[in-house]
Amino acid sequence: MERYLKALNQLDMKLSSINYAMSLTSFDAMTAAPKNSVEARATALEGLSTFYFETLVNEDVKNLLNHLNDHSEALTPTDCSKMKILMQDYEQISKIPSEEYAAFEALKARASVAWEEAKEKNDFSIFAPKLEQVINTTKQFIAYRGIGGHPYNTLLDDYEKGLTTEKADAFFDYLRAEIVPLVKAISESDVKIEDDFIKASYPIEEQKAFSKFLMEKVGFRMDSGLLAESVHPFTINLSREDVRITTRYMENDMVSTMASTIHESGHAIYEQNVDSAFGLSIIATGTSMGIHESQSRLFENNFGRSKAFWDYFYEPMQGFFKGKLDHVAKEDFYKALNTSKPSLIRVDADELTYPLHIMVRYEIEKAIIASDIDVYELPKLWNDKYEAYLGIRPKDDGEGILQDVHWSEGLFGYFPSYALGSAYSVQFEKAMKKEVDVDGALSSGDFKPILKWLEKNIHVFGRTKDPDDIIMDATGEAFNPEFYVNYLKEKYRKVYAL
Ligand code: ZN
């Protein structure tokens, strides 16, 4: 057995090292690499993913995993988790031919660059041919490895284990029925919330200083990570002691910067609090995109847009932006943070309309995967759905279908986890409040009790626990979206005096 365990940990170390190199390459591509670096990077990523594929998918590994599975009672819980996760990962890619798997990495690298150019020039036709290739490859991979049921299920399950179109349909149907009328009621309300001061000019240097202050204050360990800049904010973890986040600074939209910083900090804090005993390992990361997003949204919205949070943070913020907010009362700032108005850009959407943006993407992805839609038809489909759910129509593709990076990176099936994460976050917060004085912690700027609860109930497990089990054990019940809908209703009815 000792020999097998050694082989298991060797395999883990090798795969984790390749992941490390690929993550660092991606981070560099999005923050520092020059424009002309794309071709060499695409080749390097193709090489690295070939290396990953061949390291994981071969007869020796298959025999090793089967042997360990047959003797799982002799394994420590950690080794047993490694074995199970590796079996899952093996299952996920082994049916795809190695060359096609690696070629997809190269295609994604090129598609990302095409998307960036298309977005910059506001011209969908620059991205369309690459998008078509990404879609065709995605469908081909589903054909190789489909898990049954609706073909989209295979992709949903990649990002949120156990998620199916049936479950997602029920979730989005419920949100549509409850949220669309509330959005309409708000748009018809006479209440006018003053928020012009948010769009005033806030110097970038002051925003940078405030971002650093915020991330450290909410629990980001500054010696085990860093903050950089990118067009699309994101988090990347190399290890629990090197978690990198990015934000974007916009002089006339300080709230957007701040929300991005807190959001990515939430992701990063999850990664920084995975069990240190795992070391550099395939299990030392968040368990699913939905659970990950629940952590970022908990910090961004449930905390960062709450009264208690600003009881503590408002005065320091006034200090960072000298003279800019002296005339604005804390209560007015809180309301301005919680205005709701249908908008076209997902990342700038308010908490209430946000899930409708996700619904649009969910429905389009489901249709793309299930049928043969011409890619050139997609912009119109996109615009029609915005008009149907949000009552507004993009005037061009820049504020329409070209806004998100995801499809260029082959991330079909990822979007639903954003809405699920928002819903999970409310259920987690409710459960946390039974043990922790959350408002007291927020209003005193002392995040320790909150971080402790999150670490104990969610973070520490890394990938060793599935999303459903985390929710069940942390909250005492299965996922229930009613908490989320009730939270939104209660909050927005108060803000708009409905
Ligand atoms: Zn996120």
Short mmCIF file of N, CA and C in Angstrom, two decimals, residues 171-340:
data_model
loop_
_atom_site.label_atom_id
_atom_site.label_comp_id
_atom_site.label_asym_id
_atom_site.label_seq_id
_atom_site.Cartn_x
_atom_site.Cartn_y
_atom_site.Cartn_z
N PHE A 171 -35.09 26.51 -10.71
CA PHE A 171 -34.50 27.65 -9.99
C PHE A 171 -34.78 28.97 -10.73
N PHE A 172 -34.50 28.98 -12.02
CA PHE A 172 -34.69 30.22 -12.78
C PHE A 172 -36.17 30.56 -12.97
N ASP A 173 -37.01 29.52 -13.11
CA ASP A 173 -38.46 29.80 -13.21
C ASP A 173 -38.94 30.50 -11.95
N TYR A 174 -38.47 30.01 -10.82
CA TYR A 174 -38.86 30.61 -9.54
C TYR A 174 -38.37 32.05 -9.45
N LEU A 175 -37.11 32.29 -9.81
CA LEU A 175 -36.58 33.65 -9.76
C LEU A 175 -37.34 34.57 -10.71
N ARG A 176 -37.61 34.07 -11.92
CA ARG A 176 -38.32 34.90 -12.90
C ARG A 176 -39.68 35.32 -12.34
N ALA A 177 -40.40 34.35 -11.76
CA ALA A 177 -41.75 34.64 -11.25
C ALA A 177 -41.71 35.64 -10.10
N GLU A 178 -40.68 35.59 -9.27
CA GLU A 178 -40.64 36.44 -8.08
C GLU A 178 -39.95 37.78 -8.33
N ILE A 179 -38.94 37.78 -9.17
CA ILE A 179 -38.11 38.99 -9.30
C ILE A 179 -38.60 39.95 -10.39
N VAL A 180 -39.03 39.41 -11.51
CA VAL A 180 -39.49 40.30 -12.59
C VAL A 180 -40.59 41.27 -12.10
N PRO A 181 -41.61 40.80 -11.36
CA PRO A 181 -42.63 41.75 -10.86
C PRO A 181 -42.05 42.81 -9.91
N LEU A 182 -41.08 42.41 -9.09
CA LEU A 182 -40.49 43.37 -8.16
C LEU A 182 -39.69 44.44 -8.92
N VAL A 183 -38.97 44.01 -9.93
CA VAL A 183 -38.21 44.96 -10.76
C VAL A 183 -39.18 45.95 -11.41
N LYS A 184 -40.31 45.43 -11.86
CA LYS A 184 -41.32 46.28 -12.49
C LYS A 184 -41.90 47.28 -11.48
N ALA A 185 -42.21 46.77 -10.28
CA ALA A 185 -42.78 47.65 -9.24
C ALA A 185 -41.81 48.78 -8.91
N ILE A 186 -40.52 48.47 -8.87
CA ILE A 186 -39.51 49.50 -8.55
C ILE A 186 -39.44 50.53 -9.68
N SER A 187 -39.52 50.05 -10.92
CA SER A 187 -39.43 51.00 -12.04
C SER A 187 -40.65 51.92 -12.07
N GLU A 188 -41.76 51.47 -11.48
CA GLU A 188 -42.96 52.31 -11.45
C GLU A 188 -43.06 53.14 -10.17
N SER A 189 -42.11 52.92 -9.26
CA SER A 189 -42.18 53.64 -7.97
C SER A 189 -41.78 55.11 -8.13
N ASP A 190 -42.33 55.95 -7.26
CA ASP A 190 -42.02 57.39 -7.32
C ASP A 190 -40.74 57.71 -6.58
N VAL A 191 -40.26 56.76 -5.79
CA VAL A 191 -39.07 57.03 -4.98
C VAL A 191 -37.87 57.27 -5.90
N LYS A 192 -37.22 58.39 -5.68
CA LYS A 192 -36.04 58.70 -6.50
C LYS A 192 -34.84 58.74 -5.56
N ILE A 193 -33.89 57.85 -5.80
CA ILE A 193 -32.73 57.83 -4.92
C ILE A 193 -31.58 58.60 -5.55
N GLU A 194 -31.08 59.55 -4.79
CA GLU A 194 -29.97 60.39 -5.26
C GLU A 194 -28.68 59.56 -5.27
N ASP A 195 -28.07 59.39 -6.45
CA ASP A 195 -26.80 58.65 -6.46
C ASP A 195 -25.77 59.29 -7.39
N ASP A 196 -25.98 60.56 -7.72
CA ASP A 196 -25.04 61.25 -8.63
C ASP A 196 -23.62 61.28 -8.08
N PHE A 197 -23.52 61.38 -6.75
CA PHE A 197 -22.18 61.50 -6.13
C PHE A 197 -21.32 60.26 -6.40
N ILE A 198 -21.98 59.12 -6.67
CA ILE A 198 -21.23 57.90 -6.96
C ILE A 198 -20.47 58.03 -8.27
N LYS A 199 -21.04 58.77 -9.21
CA LYS A 199 -20.41 58.92 -10.53
C LYS A 199 -19.48 60.14 -10.59
N ALA A 200 -19.27 60.77 -9.45
CA ALA A 200 -18.32 61.90 -9.43
C ALA A 200 -16.91 61.35 -9.67
N SER A 201 -15.95 62.25 -9.79
CA SER A 201 -14.59 61.80 -10.07
C SER A 201 -13.85 61.44 -8.78
N TYR A 202 -13.35 60.20 -8.71
CA TYR A 202 -12.57 59.75 -7.56
C TYR A 202 -11.19 59.34 -8.07
N PRO A 203 -10.15 60.07 -7.67
CA PRO A 203 -8.81 59.79 -8.21
C PRO A 203 -8.41 58.31 -8.06
N ILE A 204 -7.82 57.76 -9.13
CA ILE A 204 -7.44 56.35 -9.15
C ILE A 204 -6.49 56.00 -8.00
N GLU A 205 -5.54 56.89 -7.69
CA GLU A 205 -4.59 56.60 -6.61
C GLU A 205 -5.31 56.40 -5.28
N GLU A 206 -6.34 57.23 -5.05
CA GLU A 206 -7.12 57.09 -3.80
C GLU A 206 -7.93 55.79 -3.83
N GLN A 207 -8.44 55.44 -5.00
CA GLN A 207 -9.18 54.16 -5.12
C GLN A 207 -8.26 52.97 -4.84
N LYS A 208 -7.02 53.06 -5.32
CA LYS A 208 -6.06 51.98 -5.08
C LYS A 208 -5.79 51.81 -3.59
N ALA A 209 -5.58 52.93 -2.91
CA ALA A 209 -5.30 52.88 -1.48
C ALA A 209 -6.50 52.32 -0.72
N PHE A 210 -7.70 52.77 -1.10
CA PHE A 210 -8.90 52.30 -0.42
C PHE A 210 -9.13 50.80 -0.68
N SER A 211 -8.85 50.34 -1.91
CA SER A 211 -9.00 48.92 -2.24
C SER A 211 -8.11 48.05 -1.34
N LYS A 212 -6.87 48.48 -1.17
CA LYS A 212 -5.94 47.72 -0.32
C LYS A 212 -6.43 47.68 1.12
N PHE A 213 -6.90 48.85 1.59
CA PHE A 213 -7.42 48.94 2.95
C PHE A 213 -8.59 47.97 3.13
N LEU A 214 -9.53 48.00 2.16
CA LEU A 214 -10.71 47.15 2.25
C LEU A 214 -10.35 45.67 2.27
N MET A 215 -9.51 45.24 1.32
CA MET A 215 -9.25 43.80 1.24
C MET A 215 -8.57 43.27 2.49
N GLU A 216 -7.69 44.07 3.04
CA GLU A 216 -7.01 43.63 4.25
C GLU A 216 -7.98 43.58 5.44
N LYS A 217 -8.82 44.60 5.50
CA LYS A 217 -9.77 44.72 6.62
C LYS A 217 -10.77 43.56 6.65
N VAL A 218 -11.22 43.11 5.45
CA VAL A 218 -12.21 42.03 5.43
C VAL A 218 -11.59 40.65 5.59
N GLY A 219 -10.26 40.56 5.61
CA GLY A 219 -9.66 39.27 5.96
C GLY A 219 -8.71 38.68 4.95
N PHE A 220 -8.38 39.42 3.89
CA PHE A 220 -7.40 38.94 2.91
C PHE A 220 -6.02 39.01 3.56
N ARG A 221 -5.29 37.88 3.56
CA ARG A 221 -3.95 37.89 4.16
C ARG A 221 -2.97 38.45 3.13
N MET A 222 -2.49 39.67 3.38
CA MET A 222 -1.73 40.42 2.37
C MET A 222 -0.38 39.78 2.04
N ASP A 223 0.19 39.02 2.98
CA ASP A 223 1.48 38.37 2.70
C ASP A 223 1.30 37.09 1.87
N SER A 224 0.06 36.71 1.65
CA SER A 224 -0.20 35.48 0.90
C SER A 224 -1.05 35.77 -0.34
N GLY A 225 -0.79 36.91 -0.96
CA GLY A 225 -1.53 37.25 -2.16
C GLY A 225 -1.19 38.65 -2.61
N LEU A 226 -1.79 39.06 -3.70
CA LEU A 226 -1.55 40.42 -4.17
C LEU A 226 -2.75 40.92 -4.96
N LEU A 227 -2.74 42.23 -5.18
CA LEU A 227 -3.80 42.87 -5.95
C LEU A 227 -3.19 43.47 -7.21
N ALA A 228 -3.72 43.08 -8.39
CA ALA A 228 -3.25 43.65 -9.66
C ALA A 228 -4.45 44.23 -10.41
N GLU A 229 -4.20 44.66 -11.63
CA GLU A 229 -5.25 45.28 -12.43
C GLU A 229 -5.54 44.46 -13.67
N SER A 230 -6.83 44.37 -14.07
CA SER A 230 -7.17 43.76 -15.36
C SER A 230 -8.53 44.28 -15.79
N VAL A 231 -8.84 44.13 -17.08
CA VAL A 231 -10.13 44.63 -17.58
C VAL A 231 -11.28 43.92 -16.89
N HIS A 232 -11.16 42.58 -16.82
CA HIS A 232 -12.16 41.78 -16.11
C HIS A 232 -11.55 41.33 -14.79
N PRO A 233 -12.08 41.78 -13.66
CA PRO A 233 -11.52 41.34 -12.38
C PRO A 233 -11.63 39.82 -12.21
N PHE A 234 -10.64 39.21 -11.62
CA PHE A 234 -10.69 37.76 -11.38
C PHE A 234 -9.76 37.39 -10.23
N THR A 235 -9.88 36.14 -9.78
CA THR A 235 -9.01 35.61 -8.73
C THR A 235 -8.31 34.37 -9.26
N ILE A 236 -7.05 34.24 -8.95
CA ILE A 236 -6.35 33.01 -9.35
C ILE A 236 -5.55 32.52 -8.14
N ASN A 237 -5.61 31.21 -7.87
CA ASN A 237 -4.84 30.71 -6.74
C ASN A 237 -3.73 29.81 -7.21
N LEU A 238 -2.52 30.15 -6.82
CA LEU A 238 -1.38 29.27 -7.12
C LEU A 238 -1.22 28.29 -5.98
N SER A 239 -1.41 28.79 -4.76
CA SER A 239 -1.46 27.94 -3.56
C SER A 239 -2.22 28.75 -2.53
N ARG A 240 -2.48 28.19 -1.35
CA ARG A 240 -3.21 28.99 -0.36
C ARG A 240 -2.37 30.17 0.12
N GLU A 241 -1.08 30.12 -0.11
CA GLU A 241 -0.21 31.22 0.30
C GLU A 241 0.13 32.16 -0.86
N ASP A 242 -0.52 31.96 -1.99
CA ASP A 242 -0.30 32.88 -3.13
C ASP A 242 -1.59 32.97 -3.94
N VAL A 243 -2.50 33.80 -3.46
CA VAL A 243 -3.79 33.97 -4.11
C VAL A 243 -3.85 35.38 -4.67
N ARG A 244 -4.01 35.49 -5.97
CA ARG A 244 -3.92 36.80 -6.62
C ARG A 244 -5.28 37.27 -7.10
N ILE A 245 -5.58 38.51 -6.79
CA ILE A 245 -6.83 39.08 -7.30
C ILE A 245 -6.53 40.30 -8.16
N THR A 246 -7.49 40.61 -9.03
CA THR A 246 -7.36 41.84 -9.80
C THR A 246 -8.63 42.66 -9.62
N THR A 247 -8.50 43.93 -9.88
CA THR A 247 -9.68 44.78 -9.91
C THR A 247 -9.47 45.74 -11.07
N ARG A 248 -10.47 46.57 -11.34
CA ARG A 248 -10.29 47.58 -12.40
C ARG A 248 -10.69 48.92 -11.80
N TYR A 249 -9.95 49.93 -12.16
CA TYR A 249 -10.22 51.25 -11.60
C TYR A 249 -10.88 52.14 -12.64
N MET A 250 -12.01 52.71 -12.25
CA MET A 250 -12.68 53.65 -13.13
C MET A 250 -12.91 54.93 -12.36
N GLU A 251 -12.33 56.00 -12.88
CA GLU A 251 -12.37 57.26 -12.15
C GLU A 251 -13.79 57.69 -11.80
N ASN A 252 -14.73 57.43 -12.71
CA ASN A 252 -16.10 57.88 -12.47
C ASN A 252 -17.02 56.80 -11.95
N ASP A 253 -16.44 55.71 -11.49
CA ASP A 253 -17.28 54.66 -10.92
C ASP A 253 -16.56 53.95 -9.78
N MET A 254 -16.40 54.68 -8.70
CA MET A 254 -15.67 54.16 -7.56
C MET A 254 -16.38 52.96 -6.93
N VAL A 255 -17.71 52.96 -6.98
CA VAL A 255 -18.46 51.86 -6.36
C VAL A 255 -18.18 50.55 -7.10
N SER A 256 -18.08 50.63 -8.41
CA SER A 256 -17.81 49.42 -9.19
C SER A 256 -16.44 48.84 -8.83
N THR A 257 -15.45 49.71 -8.69
CA THR A 257 -14.11 49.25 -8.28
C THR A 257 -14.18 48.57 -6.92
N MET A 258 -14.85 49.28 -6.00
CA MET A 258 -14.92 48.79 -4.63
C MET A 258 -15.64 47.43 -4.58
N ALA A 259 -16.76 47.34 -5.32
CA ALA A 259 -17.53 46.08 -5.32
C ALA A 259 -16.66 44.95 -5.89
N SER A 260 -15.90 45.25 -6.96
CA SER A 260 -15.03 44.22 -7.55
C SER A 260 -13.97 43.77 -6.56
N THR A 261 -13.38 44.74 -5.87
CA THR A 261 -12.33 44.39 -4.91
C THR A 261 -12.87 43.52 -3.79
N ILE A 262 -14.03 43.89 -3.25
CA ILE A 262 -14.58 43.07 -2.15
C ILE A 262 -14.99 41.70 -2.68
N HIS A 263 -15.57 41.68 -3.88
CA HIS A 263 -16.00 40.42 -4.49
C HIS A 263 -14.81 39.45 -4.64
N GLU A 264 -13.77 39.94 -5.27
CA GLU A 264 -12.61 39.06 -5.50
C GLU A 264 -11.95 38.70 -4.16
N SER A 265 -11.99 39.59 -3.20
CA SER A 265 -11.45 39.26 -1.87
C SER A 265 -12.20 38.06 -1.27
N GLY A 266 -13.52 38.04 -1.49
CA GLY A 266 -14.32 36.92 -0.99
C GLY A 266 -13.85 35.60 -1.58
N HIS A 267 -13.59 35.61 -2.91
CA HIS A 267 -13.06 34.41 -3.56
C HIS A 267 -11.70 34.05 -2.94
N ALA A 268 -10.86 35.07 -2.79
CA ALA A 268 -9.48 34.83 -2.35
C ALA A 268 -9.43 34.30 -0.91
N ILE A 269 -10.30 34.85 -0.06
CA ILE A 269 -10.30 34.42 1.34
C ILE A 269 -10.66 32.93 1.44
N TYR A 270 -11.57 32.50 0.57
CA TYR A 270 -11.91 31.07 0.50
C TYR A 270 -10.64 30.26 0.21
N GLU A 271 -9.91 30.66 -0.82
CA GLU A 271 -8.70 29.93 -1.21
C GLU A 271 -7.61 29.98 -0.13
N GLN A 272 -7.53 31.12 0.54
CA GLN A 272 -6.48 31.27 1.57
C GLN A 272 -6.77 30.47 2.83
N ASN A 273 -8.02 30.00 2.97
CA ASN A 273 -8.37 29.29 4.19
C ASN A 273 -8.64 27.80 3.99
N VAL A 274 -8.28 27.30 2.81
CA VAL A 274 -8.32 25.85 2.60
C VAL A 274 -7.30 25.22 3.55
N ASP A 275 -7.58 24.03 4.03
CA ASP A 275 -6.72 23.36 5.01
C ASP A 275 -5.23 23.39 4.58
N SER A 276 -4.39 23.94 5.46
CA SER A 276 -2.97 24.06 5.10
C SER A 276 -2.30 22.68 5.00
N ALA A 277 -2.92 21.67 5.63
CA ALA A 277 -2.34 20.33 5.59
C ALA A 277 -2.36 19.74 4.18
N PHE A 278 -3.21 20.27 3.29
CA PHE A 278 -3.28 19.73 1.92
C PHE A 278 -2.02 20.07 1.11
N GLY A 279 -1.34 21.16 1.47
CA GLY A 279 -0.17 21.58 0.67
C GLY A 279 -0.57 21.93 -0.75
N LEU A 280 0.39 21.81 -1.67
CA LEU A 280 0.08 22.03 -3.09
C LEU A 280 -0.59 20.76 -3.60
N SER A 281 -1.89 20.84 -3.83
CA SER A 281 -2.62 19.61 -4.16
C SER A 281 -3.85 19.94 -5.00
N ILE A 282 -4.29 18.96 -5.77
CA ILE A 282 -5.51 19.16 -6.55
C ILE A 282 -6.74 19.34 -5.65
N ILE A 283 -6.66 18.94 -4.39
CA ILE A 283 -7.82 19.13 -3.51
C ILE A 283 -7.77 20.46 -2.76
N ALA A 284 -6.66 21.21 -2.92
CA ALA A 284 -6.49 22.46 -2.16
C ALA A 284 -7.05 23.66 -2.91
N THR A 285 -8.34 23.58 -3.24
CA THR A 285 -8.99 24.71 -3.90
C THR A 285 -10.50 24.61 -3.66
N GLY A 286 -11.23 25.65 -4.03
CA GLY A 286 -12.68 25.66 -3.80
C GLY A 286 -13.37 24.48 -4.47
N THR A 287 -14.49 24.05 -3.87
CA THR A 287 -15.11 22.80 -4.33
C THR A 287 -15.91 22.96 -5.61
N SER A 288 -16.52 24.13 -5.82
CA SER A 288 -17.32 24.32 -7.04
C SER A 288 -17.43 25.81 -7.31
N MET A 289 -17.84 26.15 -8.52
CA MET A 289 -18.01 27.55 -8.87
C MET A 289 -19.15 28.19 -8.08
N GLY A 290 -20.21 27.41 -7.83
CA GLY A 290 -21.34 27.95 -7.08
C GLY A 290 -20.94 28.30 -5.65
N ILE A 291 -20.25 27.40 -4.99
CA ILE A 291 -19.82 27.67 -3.61
C ILE A 291 -18.81 28.82 -3.63
N HIS A 292 -17.95 28.85 -4.63
CA HIS A 292 -16.98 29.95 -4.73
C HIS A 292 -17.72 31.28 -4.85
N GLU A 293 -18.69 31.30 -5.72
CA GLU A 293 -19.42 32.55 -5.95
C GLU A 293 -20.23 32.93 -4.71
N SER A 294 -20.63 31.94 -3.93
CA SER A 294 -21.37 32.28 -2.70
C SER A 294 -20.47 33.07 -1.76
N GLN A 295 -19.18 32.79 -1.78
CA GLN A 295 -18.27 33.49 -0.88
C GLN A 295 -18.00 34.91 -1.38
N SER A 296 -17.81 35.06 -2.68
CA SER A 296 -17.55 36.41 -3.21
C SER A 296 -18.78 37.29 -3.05
N ARG A 297 -19.94 36.72 -3.26
CA ARG A 297 -21.16 37.53 -3.16
C ARG A 297 -21.55 37.82 -1.72
N LEU A 298 -21.21 36.90 -0.84
CA LEU A 298 -21.44 37.15 0.58
C LEU A 298 -20.70 38.43 0.98
N PHE A 299 -19.45 38.53 0.56
CA PHE A 299 -18.66 39.72 0.91
C PHE A 299 -19.13 40.95 0.14
N GLU A 300 -19.35 40.78 -1.15
CA GLU A 300 -19.73 41.94 -1.98
C GLU A 300 -21.10 42.50 -1.61
N ASN A 301 -22.09 41.62 -1.51
CA ASN A 301 -23.47 42.08 -1.34
C ASN A 301 -23.99 42.01 0.09
N ASN A 302 -24.04 40.77 0.61
CA ASN A 302 -24.65 40.61 1.93
C ASN A 302 -23.93 41.47 2.96
N PHE A 303 -22.61 41.52 2.89
CA PHE A 303 -21.84 42.37 3.80
C PHE A 303 -21.68 43.78 3.20
N GLY A 304 -21.07 43.83 2.01
CA GLY A 304 -20.62 45.11 1.44
C GLY A 304 -21.72 46.07 1.05
N ARG A 305 -22.94 45.59 0.96
CA ARG A 305 -24.05 46.51 0.68
C ARG A 305 -25.01 46.55 1.86
N SER A 306 -24.51 46.26 3.07
CA SER A 306 -25.37 46.28 4.25
C SER A 306 -25.12 47.54 5.06
N LYS A 307 -26.12 47.91 5.88
CA LYS A 307 -25.97 49.09 6.75
C LYS A 307 -24.86 48.88 7.76
N ALA A 308 -24.84 47.67 8.35
CA ALA A 308 -23.86 47.41 9.42
C ALA A 308 -22.43 47.60 8.92
N PHE A 309 -22.17 47.16 7.71
CA PHE A 309 -20.83 47.27 7.11
C PHE A 309 -20.40 48.74 7.04
N TRP A 310 -21.33 49.58 6.60
CA TRP A 310 -20.98 50.99 6.41
C TRP A 310 -20.97 51.77 7.72
N ASP A 311 -21.59 51.20 8.76
CA ASP A 311 -21.46 51.83 10.10
C ASP A 311 -19.98 51.93 10.45
N TYR A 312 -19.24 50.90 10.04
CA TYR A 312 -17.80 50.94 10.32
C TYR A 312 -17.02 51.63 9.19
N PHE A 313 -17.29 51.26 7.93
CA PHE A 313 -16.41 51.66 6.83
C PHE A 313 -16.64 53.06 6.26
N TYR A 314 -17.78 53.66 6.61
CA TYR A 314 -18.06 54.94 5.93
C TYR A 314 -17.05 56.03 6.29
N GLU A 315 -16.77 56.15 7.58
CA GLU A 315 -15.83 57.20 7.99
C GLU A 315 -14.42 57.02 7.38
N PRO A 316 -13.85 55.80 7.47
CA PRO A 316 -12.56 55.60 6.81
C PRO A 316 -12.62 55.94 5.31
N MET A 317 -13.72 55.56 4.67
CA MET A 317 -13.82 55.84 3.23
C MET A 317 -13.80 57.34 2.97
N GLN A 318 -14.56 58.09 3.78
CA GLN A 318 -14.53 59.56 3.62
C GLN A 318 -13.11 60.09 3.74
N GLY A 319 -12.33 59.44 4.62
CA GLY A 319 -10.94 59.85 4.80
C GLY A 319 -10.08 59.57 3.58
N PHE A 320 -10.33 58.44 2.91
CA PHE A 320 -9.54 58.09 1.72
C PHE A 320 -9.83 59.04 0.55
N PHE A 321 -11.11 59.40 0.40
CA PHE A 321 -11.49 60.29 -0.71
C PHE A 321 -11.73 61.69 -0.16
N LYS A 322 -10.63 62.37 0.06
CA LYS A 322 -10.69 63.64 0.80
C LYS A 322 -11.65 64.66 0.17
N GLY A 323 -12.62 65.07 0.99
CA GLY A 323 -13.54 66.13 0.57
C GLY A 323 -14.65 65.68 -0.38
N LYS A 324 -14.56 64.44 -0.87
CA LYS A 324 -15.52 64.01 -1.90
C LYS A 324 -16.88 63.60 -1.33
N LEU A 325 -16.85 63.07 -0.10
CA LEU A 325 -18.10 62.52 0.43
C LEU A 325 -18.55 63.22 1.72
N ASP A 326 -17.91 64.34 2.02
CA ASP A 326 -18.23 65.03 3.27
C ASP A 326 -19.70 65.45 3.35
N HIS A 327 -20.26 65.79 2.21
CA HIS A 327 -21.64 66.29 2.19
C HIS A 327 -22.67 65.17 2.05
N VAL A 328 -22.19 63.91 1.95
CA VAL A 328 -23.13 62.79 1.75
C VAL A 328 -23.32 62.02 3.06
N ALA A 329 -24.58 61.92 3.50
CA ALA A 329 -24.87 61.19 4.75
C ALA A 329 -24.70 59.69 4.51
N LYS A 330 -24.30 58.98 5.55
CA LYS A 330 -24.09 57.53 5.46
C LYS A 330 -25.34 56.81 4.92
N GLU A 331 -26.48 57.22 5.43
CA GLU A 331 -27.75 56.61 5.01
C GLU A 331 -27.98 56.78 3.50
N ASP A 332 -27.61 57.96 2.99
CA ASP A 332 -27.79 58.22 1.56
C ASP A 332 -26.81 57.39 0.72
N PHE A 333 -25.62 57.20 1.27
CA PHE A 333 -24.64 56.36 0.57
C PHE A 333 -25.16 54.93 0.50
N TYR A 334 -25.70 54.44 1.64
CA TYR A 334 -26.25 53.09 1.68
C TYR A 334 -27.35 52.92 0.62
N LYS A 335 -28.23 53.89 0.54
CA LYS A 335 -29.32 53.79 -0.44
C LYS A 335 -28.78 53.81 -1.86
N ALA A 336 -27.78 54.66 -2.09
CA ALA A 336 -27.21 54.76 -3.44
C ALA A 336 -26.58 53.42 -3.86
N LEU A 337 -26.02 52.71 -2.87
CA LEU A 337 -25.42 51.40 -3.15
C LEU A 337 -26.47 50.36 -3.49
N ASN A 338 -27.70 50.65 -3.11
CA ASN A 338 -28.76 49.67 -3.27
C ASN A 338 -29.89 50.15 -4.18
N THR A 339 -29.56 51.03 -5.11
CA THR A 339 -30.56 51.39 -6.12
C THR A 339 -30.70 50.21 -7.06
N SER A 340 -31.87 50.11 -7.67
CA SER A 340 -32.07 49.04 -8.64
C SER A 340 -32.66 49.62 -9.91
#
